[in-house]
Amino acid sequence: MCNVIIVDDEPVIRFGLKASINWEAEGLTLLGDFPNGEEAIKAMSENPVDILITDIKMPIMDGLTLMKEALKIFPNLKVILVSSYNDFEYVQEGLRYGAIDYVLKPTLEPDEFLQLIKKCVKKIREERDINTKLHLVDQTKLLQERKQLEQKLKKMLLQGKDHPYLDHKEAWMSGSLLVVYAKIDDIDDVEERFGDLYSSFALEEIHERFYSEFFEGVCLVIGETEILFLLKEVMSPEQEINQLKKSILEDFDLNFSFGYHVIRDLKDINNGVKCSRIAYKKRFFHPEQDVFKYDLPNEHNYNRLKAEQLKQFLLPFDEKKVKNFIEDRYEQWNKEEMDPDEIQQEATDILTNLFYDKLDLTLLLAKCSELNKTETLDGLFSLLVKQIDECSTLINDQDDKPYVDNGLMEEALEYIHQYYTEMLTLQMVADHIHISRNYFSILFKRYSDKNFIDYVIDLRIKKAAELLMNTSLKVYEVAKKSGFNDVKYFSKLFKKMTGHSPGDYRAEHQK
């Protein structure tokens, strides 16, 4: 749509110009008509105007003065002059200043006037197209520069040192910078619900969305569950992170926690990433929060207990003694707030010292792996207590090797095949056959040679392929009936596993 105003001191002429064209049918909006240039300028300061139709000779402010003032406000304004026979010198001056054309009052014909309006509209659209293309070129160039910077930063992070080619900086990089490290929360639950590819697909989409939503800054995917943002320093980093969450993270069925640190210069990026990661680790002790600022670490004299010390405290095995020891260690871990990696390692040392020569090594290593994946101290403590209880039970039952009970697994498979198109988790199946979640996971892998969620996803993809071949359901309907709630994830996963998009697969197999 183009906005138009008419200016003439003669009411009859203004009425005639307004009535000679069906403005709305021509895709135009007539904002109003005015008796002099002064009133017109005031109106133009309140609303954008694309086409100005003005008389030349008027009181208070004449048409040429109006035209010059209006072009200062809107340089791309299209002007049509309305003149009498004796105004030709003024008309020539107006054309020199950039008027599109002129019409004569005595001989004004509606068709001629309409053609002039269409001429203006054509020029406006051509200019807009050019501006759009130029803007697209500028945005494309800017995006390429940001992606190039992203690759250079990745190289810096991999090599752990500065590089001279970062001397060139964009305007937003001229001062201090905000480094934000983000990691997906509860990744085990995410992978159990959606499979281990969902998080990587989601991070790829978040990465692309960042560049379309934020016109300054850089985004780097730095792991299967981790993403890094480099932004211009702001007064409130927490507010900026909340904007990140609102703009590009809320659409995903994921929760993130963040650590951040401000660096003085881009070349300090390695330290910035290190500090933001350290800040994030506070979540291990404070899971009720999701944004953490880097602070200088406190000095601790904490040392992880060595194997010989652990044996002294733990052996010979006594359930009450072990429970008291673990509770004491929990209090110490919580008080010191040491590196979570060190705490996790000590927890695995406790488990292996208790059961190394009493349990199947595969089972023991699987339990240690679960401890190392815990994201909070409370989660680690609860899991360690539970695992010790499970291991003790296995030993007491003389069931220290995870032999597969075929009947039990057949019962689990029957349940899976009955409910795989619905919400189905490892815990639900384990509960159905009355064994622990972790133990079922190990047994299922041995029996089927697949992880539980991979097995379920295979079933869902096969169901989707069948529906695509044999029904006319829309892709989102196929996704839902196959057990996928996220159609974007379904489409990406289907293509990865079959080599075809859902649409292409249907086209090929319904011939």
JSON list of C-alpha atoms in Angstrom, two decimals, residues 185-297:
[
{"chain": "A", "resi": 185, "resn": "ASP", "atom": "CA", "xyz": [19.03, -30.00, 31.35]},
{"chain": "A", "resi": 186, "resn": "ASP", "atom": "CA", "xyz": [18.04, -33.58, 32.19]},
{"chain": "A", "resi": 187, "resn": "ILE", "atom": "CA", "xyz": [19.59, -34.98, 29.02]},
{"chain": "A", "resi": 188, "resn": "ASP", "atom": "CA", "xyz": [18.92, -38.61, 30.01]},
{"chain": "A", "resi": 189, "resn": "ASP", "atom": "CA", "xyz": [15.19, -37.88, 30.20]},
{"chain": "A", "resi": 190, "resn": "VAL", "atom": "CA", "xyz": [15.32, -36.07, 26.84]},
{"chain": "A", "resi": 191, "resn": "GLU", "atom": "CA", "xyz": [17.07, -39.01, 25.15]},
{"chain": "A", "resi": 192, "resn": "GLU", "atom": "CA", "xyz": [14.71, -41.48, 26.76]},
{"chain": "A", "resi": 193, "resn": "ARG", "atom": "CA", "xyz": [11.68, -39.58, 25.43]},
{"chain": "A", "resi": 194, "resn": "PHE", "atom": "CA", "xyz": [12.94, -38.58, 21.98]},
{"chain": "A", "resi": 195, "resn": "GLY", "atom": "CA", "xyz": [16.11, -40.52, 21.20]},
{"chain": "A", "resi": 196, "resn": "ASP", "atom": "CA", "xyz": [19.72, -39.38, 21.22]},
{"chain": "A", "resi": 197, "resn": "LEU", "atom": "CA", "xyz": [19.41, -37.39, 17.96]},
{"chain": "A", "resi": 198, "resn": "TYR", "atom": "CA", "xyz": [16.76, -34.95, 19.18]},
{"chain": "A", "resi": 199, "resn": "SER", "atom": "CA", "xyz": [19.13, -32.71, 21.12]},
{"chain": "A", "resi": 200, "resn": "SER", "atom": "CA", "xyz": [21.59, -32.34, 18.22]},
{"chain": "A", "resi": 201, "resn": "PHE", "atom": "CA", "xyz": [18.75, -31.56, 15.78]},
{"chain": "A", "resi": 202, "resn": "ALA", "atom": "CA", "xyz": [17.38, -28.99, 18.22]},
{"chain": "A", "resi": 203, "resn": "LEU", "atom": "CA", "xyz": [20.76, -27.29, 18.70]},
{"chain": "A", "resi": 204, "resn": "GLU", "atom": "CA", "xyz": [21.20, -27.01, 14.93]},
{"chain": "A", "resi": 205, "resn": "GLU", "atom": "CA", "xyz": [17.83, -25.29, 14.62]},
{"chain": "A", "resi": 206, "resn": "ILE", "atom": "CA", "xyz": [18.56, -23.01, 17.61]},
{"chain": "A", "resi": 207, "resn": "HIS", "atom": "CA", "xyz": [21.87, -22.10, 15.94]},
{"chain": "A", "resi": 208, "resn": "GLU", "atom": "CA", "xyz": [20.13, -21.03, 12.71]},
{"chain": "A", "resi": 209, "resn": "ARG", "atom": "CA", "xyz": [17.32, -19.23, 14.53]},
{"chain": "A", "resi": 210, "resn": "PHE", "atom": "CA", "xyz": [19.83, -17.19, 16.51]},
{"chain": "A", "resi": 211, "resn": "TYR", "atom": "CA", "xyz": [21.19, -15.65, 13.31]},
{"chain": "A", "resi": 212, "resn": "SER", "atom": "CA", "xyz": [17.71, -14.73, 12.08]},
{"chain": "A", "resi": 213, "resn": "GLU", "atom": "CA", "xyz": [16.55, -13.28, 15.41]},
{"chain": "A", "resi": 214, "resn": "PHE", "atom": "CA", "xyz": [19.75, -11.56, 16.63]},
{"chain": "A", "resi": 215, "resn": "PHE", "atom": "CA", "xyz": [21.56, -9.23, 14.25]},
{"chain": "A", "resi": 216, "resn": "GLU", "atom": "CA", "xyz": [24.66, -9.00, 16.42]},
{"chain": "A", "resi": 217, "resn": "GLY", "atom": "CA", "xyz": [26.59, -11.79, 18.04]},
{"chain": "A", "resi": 218, "resn": "VAL", "atom": "CA", "xyz": [27.83, -15.27, 17.26]},
{"chain": "A", "resi": 219, "resn": "CYS", "atom": "CA", "xyz": [26.46, -18.70, 18.14]},
{"chain": "A", "resi": 220, "resn": "LEU", "atom": "CA", "xyz": [28.51, -21.92, 18.26]},
{"chain": "A", "resi": 221, "resn": "VAL", "atom": "CA", "xyz": [27.35, -25.48, 18.81]},
{"chain": "A", "resi": 222, "resn": "ILE", "atom": "CA", "xyz": [30.22, -26.92, 20.87]},
{"chain": "A", "resi": 223, "resn": "GLY", "atom": "CA", "xyz": [28.89, -30.35, 21.83]},
{"chain": "A", "resi": 224, "resn": "GLU", "atom": "CA", "xyz": [25.94, -32.71, 21.59]},
{"chain": "A", "resi": 225, "resn": "THR", "atom": "CA", "xyz": [24.17, -30.87, 24.42]},
{"chain": "A", "resi": 226, "resn": "GLU", "atom": "CA", "xyz": [26.10, -27.57, 24.61]},
{"chain": "A", "resi": 227, "resn": "ILE", "atom": "CA", "xyz": [25.84, -24.26, 22.78]},
{"chain": "A", "resi": 228, "resn": "LEU", "atom": "CA", "xyz": [27.78, -21.02, 23.17]},
{"chain": "A", "resi": 229, "resn": "PHE", "atom": "CA", "xyz": [26.64, -17.44, 22.56]},
{"chain": "A", "resi": 230, "resn": "LEU", "atom": "CA", "xyz": [29.00, -14.48, 22.16]},
{"chain": "A", "resi": 231, "resn": "LEU", "atom": "CA", "xyz": [27.15, -11.18, 22.56]},
{"chain": "A", "resi": 232, "resn": "LYS", "atom": "CA", "xyz": [27.81, -7.50, 23.05]},
{"chain": "A", "resi": 233, "resn": "GLU", "atom": "CA", "xyz": [28.09, -6.69, 26.74]},
{"chain": "A", "resi": 234, "resn": "VAL", "atom": "CA", "xyz": [24.84, -5.37, 28.22]},
{"chain": "A", "resi": 235, "resn": "MET", "atom": "CA", "xyz": [23.88, -3.77, 31.51]},
{"chain": "A", "resi": 236, "resn": "SER", "atom": "CA", "xyz": [21.91, -6.84, 32.60]},
{"chain": "A", "resi": 237, "resn": "PRO", "atom": "CA", "xyz": [23.30, -10.19, 31.36]},
{"chain": "A", "resi": 238, "resn": "GLU", "atom": "CA", "xyz": [20.44, -12.06, 33.06]},
{"chain": "A", "resi": 239, "resn": "GLN", "atom": "CA", "xyz": [17.93, -9.99, 31.08]},
{"chain": "A", "resi": 240, "resn": "GLU", "atom": "CA", "xyz": [19.78, -10.69, 27.83]},
{"chain": "A", "resi": 241, "resn": "ILE", "atom": "CA", "xyz": [19.80, -14.43, 28.60]},
{"chain": "A", "resi": 242, "resn": "ASN", "atom": "CA", "xyz": [16.08, -14.30, 29.33]},
{"chain": "A", "resi": 243, "resn": "GLN", "atom": "CA", "xyz": [15.61, -12.66, 25.93]},
{"chain": "A", "resi": 244, "resn": "LEU", "atom": "CA", "xyz": [17.58, -15.52, 24.37]},
{"chain": "A", "resi": 245, "resn": "LYS", "atom": "CA", "xyz": [15.28, -18.00, 26.07]},
{"chain": "A", "resi": 246, "resn": "LYS", "atom": "CA", "xyz": [12.14, -16.16, 25.01]},
{"chain": "A", "resi": 247, "resn": "SER", "atom": "CA", "xyz": [13.21, -15.58, 21.40]},
{"chain": "A", "resi": 248, "resn": "ILE", "atom": "CA", "xyz": [14.75, -18.87, 20.35]},
{"chain": "A", "resi": 249, "resn": "LEU", "atom": "CA", "xyz": [14.64, -21.52, 23.08]},
{"chain": "A", "resi": 250, "resn": "GLU", "atom": "CA", "xyz": [11.04, -21.63, 24.28]},
{"chain": "A", "resi": 251, "resn": "ASP", "atom": "CA", "xyz": [9.73, -23.38, 21.15]},
{"chain": "A", "resi": 252, "resn": "PHE", "atom": "CA", "xyz": [11.74, -26.51, 21.92]},
{"chain": "A", "resi": 253, "resn": "ASP", "atom": "CA", "xyz": [10.72, -29.21, 24.36]},
{"chain": "A", "resi": 254, "resn": "LEU", "atom": "CA", "xyz": [13.97, -28.62, 26.24]},
{"chain": "A", "resi": 255, "resn": "ASN", "atom": "CA", "xyz": [15.18, -26.79, 29.34]},
{"chain": "A", "resi": 256, "resn": "PHE", "atom": "CA", "xyz": [18.55, -25.06, 29.47]},
{"chain": "A", "resi": 257, "resn": "SER", "atom": "CA", "xyz": [20.82, -23.78, 32.22]},
{"chain": "A", "resi": 258, "resn": "PHE", "atom": "CA", "xyz": [23.38, -21.03, 31.64]},
{"chain": "A", "resi": 259, "resn": "GLY", "atom": "CA", "xyz": [26.75, -19.85, 32.88]},
{"chain": "A", "resi": 260, "resn": "TYR", "atom": "CA", "xyz": [28.13, -16.47, 31.81]},
{"chain": "A", "resi": 261, "resn": "HIS", "atom": "CA", "xyz": [31.24, -14.33, 32.05]},
{"chain": "A", "resi": 262, "resn": "VAL", "atom": "CA", "xyz": [32.21, -10.92, 30.65]},
{"chain": "A", "resi": 263, "resn": "ILE", "atom": "CA", "xyz": [35.55, -10.62, 28.81]},
{"chain": "A", "resi": 264, "resn": "ARG", "atom": "CA", "xyz": [37.35, -7.42, 27.90]},
{"chain": "A", "resi": 265, "resn": "ASP", "atom": "CA", "xyz": [38.38, -8.48, 24.40]},
{"chain": "A", "resi": 266, "resn": "LEU", "atom": "CA", "xyz": [37.61, -11.15, 21.82]},
{"chain": "A", "resi": 267, "resn": "LYS", "atom": "CA", "xyz": [41.09, -12.60, 22.18]},
{"chain": "A", "resi": 268, "resn": "ASP", "atom": "CA", "xyz": [40.17, -13.59, 25.73]},
{"chain": "A", "resi": 269, "resn": "ILE", "atom": "CA", "xyz": [37.52, -15.95, 24.38]},
{"chain": "A", "resi": 270, "resn": "ASN", "atom": "CA", "xyz": [39.18, -19.14, 25.65]},
{"chain": "A", "resi": 271, "resn": "ASN", "atom": "CA", "xyz": [39.20, -17.84, 29.20]},
{"chain": "A", "resi": 272, "resn": "GLY", "atom": "CA", "xyz": [35.63, -16.58, 28.75]},
{"chain": "A", "resi": 273, "resn": "VAL", "atom": "CA", "xyz": [34.39, -20.03, 27.74]},
{"chain": "A", "resi": 274, "resn": "LYS", "atom": "CA", "xyz": [36.30, -21.67, 30.59]},
{"chain": "A", "resi": 275, "resn": "CYS", "atom": "CA", "xyz": [34.82, -19.26, 33.15]},
{"chain": "A", "resi": 276, "resn": "SER", "atom": "CA", "xyz": [31.27, -19.51, 31.81]},
{"chain": "A", "resi": 277, "resn": "ARG", "atom": "CA", "xyz": [31.52, -23.31, 32.04]},
{"chain": "A", "resi": 278, "resn": "ILE", "atom": "CA", "xyz": [32.74, -23.05, 35.62]},
{"chain": "A", "resi": 279, "resn": "ALA", "atom": "CA", "xyz": [29.81, -20.73, 36.37]},
{"chain": "A", "resi": 280, "resn": "TYR", "atom": "CA", "xyz": [27.40, -23.28, 34.88]},
{"chain": "A", "resi": 281, "resn": "LYS", "atom": "CA", "xyz": [28.72, -25.98, 37.22]},
{"chain": "A", "resi": 282, "resn": "LYS", "atom": "CA", "xyz": [27.05, -24.16, 40.14]},
{"chain": "A", "resi": 283, "resn": "ARG", "atom": "CA", "xyz": [23.84, -25.77, 38.91]},
{"chain": "A", "resi": 284, "resn": "PHE", "atom": "CA", "xyz": [25.11, -29.05, 40.37]},
{"chain": "A", "resi": 285, "resn": "PHE", "atom": "CA", "xyz": [24.51, -27.55, 43.83]},
{"chain": "A", "resi": 286, "resn": "HIS", "atom": "CA", "xyz": [21.67, -25.14, 42.97]},
{"chain": "A", "resi": 287, "resn": "PRO", "atom": "CA", "xyz": [19.31, -26.85, 40.47]},
{"chain": "A", "resi": 288, "resn": "GLU", "atom": "CA", "xyz": [16.48, -24.48, 41.40]},
{"chain": "A", "resi": 289, "resn": "GLN", "atom": "CA", "xyz": [18.31, -21.74, 39.43]},
{"chain": "A", "resi": 290, "resn": "ASP", "atom": "CA", "xyz": [19.10, -21.69, 35.72]},
{"chain": "A", "resi": 291, "resn": "VAL", "atom": "CA", "xyz": [21.43, -18.67, 35.22]},
{"chain": "A", "resi": 292, "resn": "PHE", "atom": "CA", "xyz": [24.82, -18.45, 36.94]},
{"chain": "A", "resi": 293, "resn": "LYS", "atom": "CA", "xyz": [27.46, -15.73, 36.96]},
{"chain": "A", "resi": 294, "resn": "TYR", "atom": "CA", "xyz": [31.17, -16.53, 37.14]},
{"chain": "A", "resi": 295, "resn": "ASP", "atom": "CA", "xyz": [32.83, -15.60, 40.42]},
{"chain": "A", "resi": 296, "resn": "LEU", "atom": "CA", "xyz": [36.40, -16.14, 41.47]},
{"chain": "A", "resi": 297, "resn": "PRO", "atom": "CA", "xyz": [36.51, -19.60, 43.09]}
]
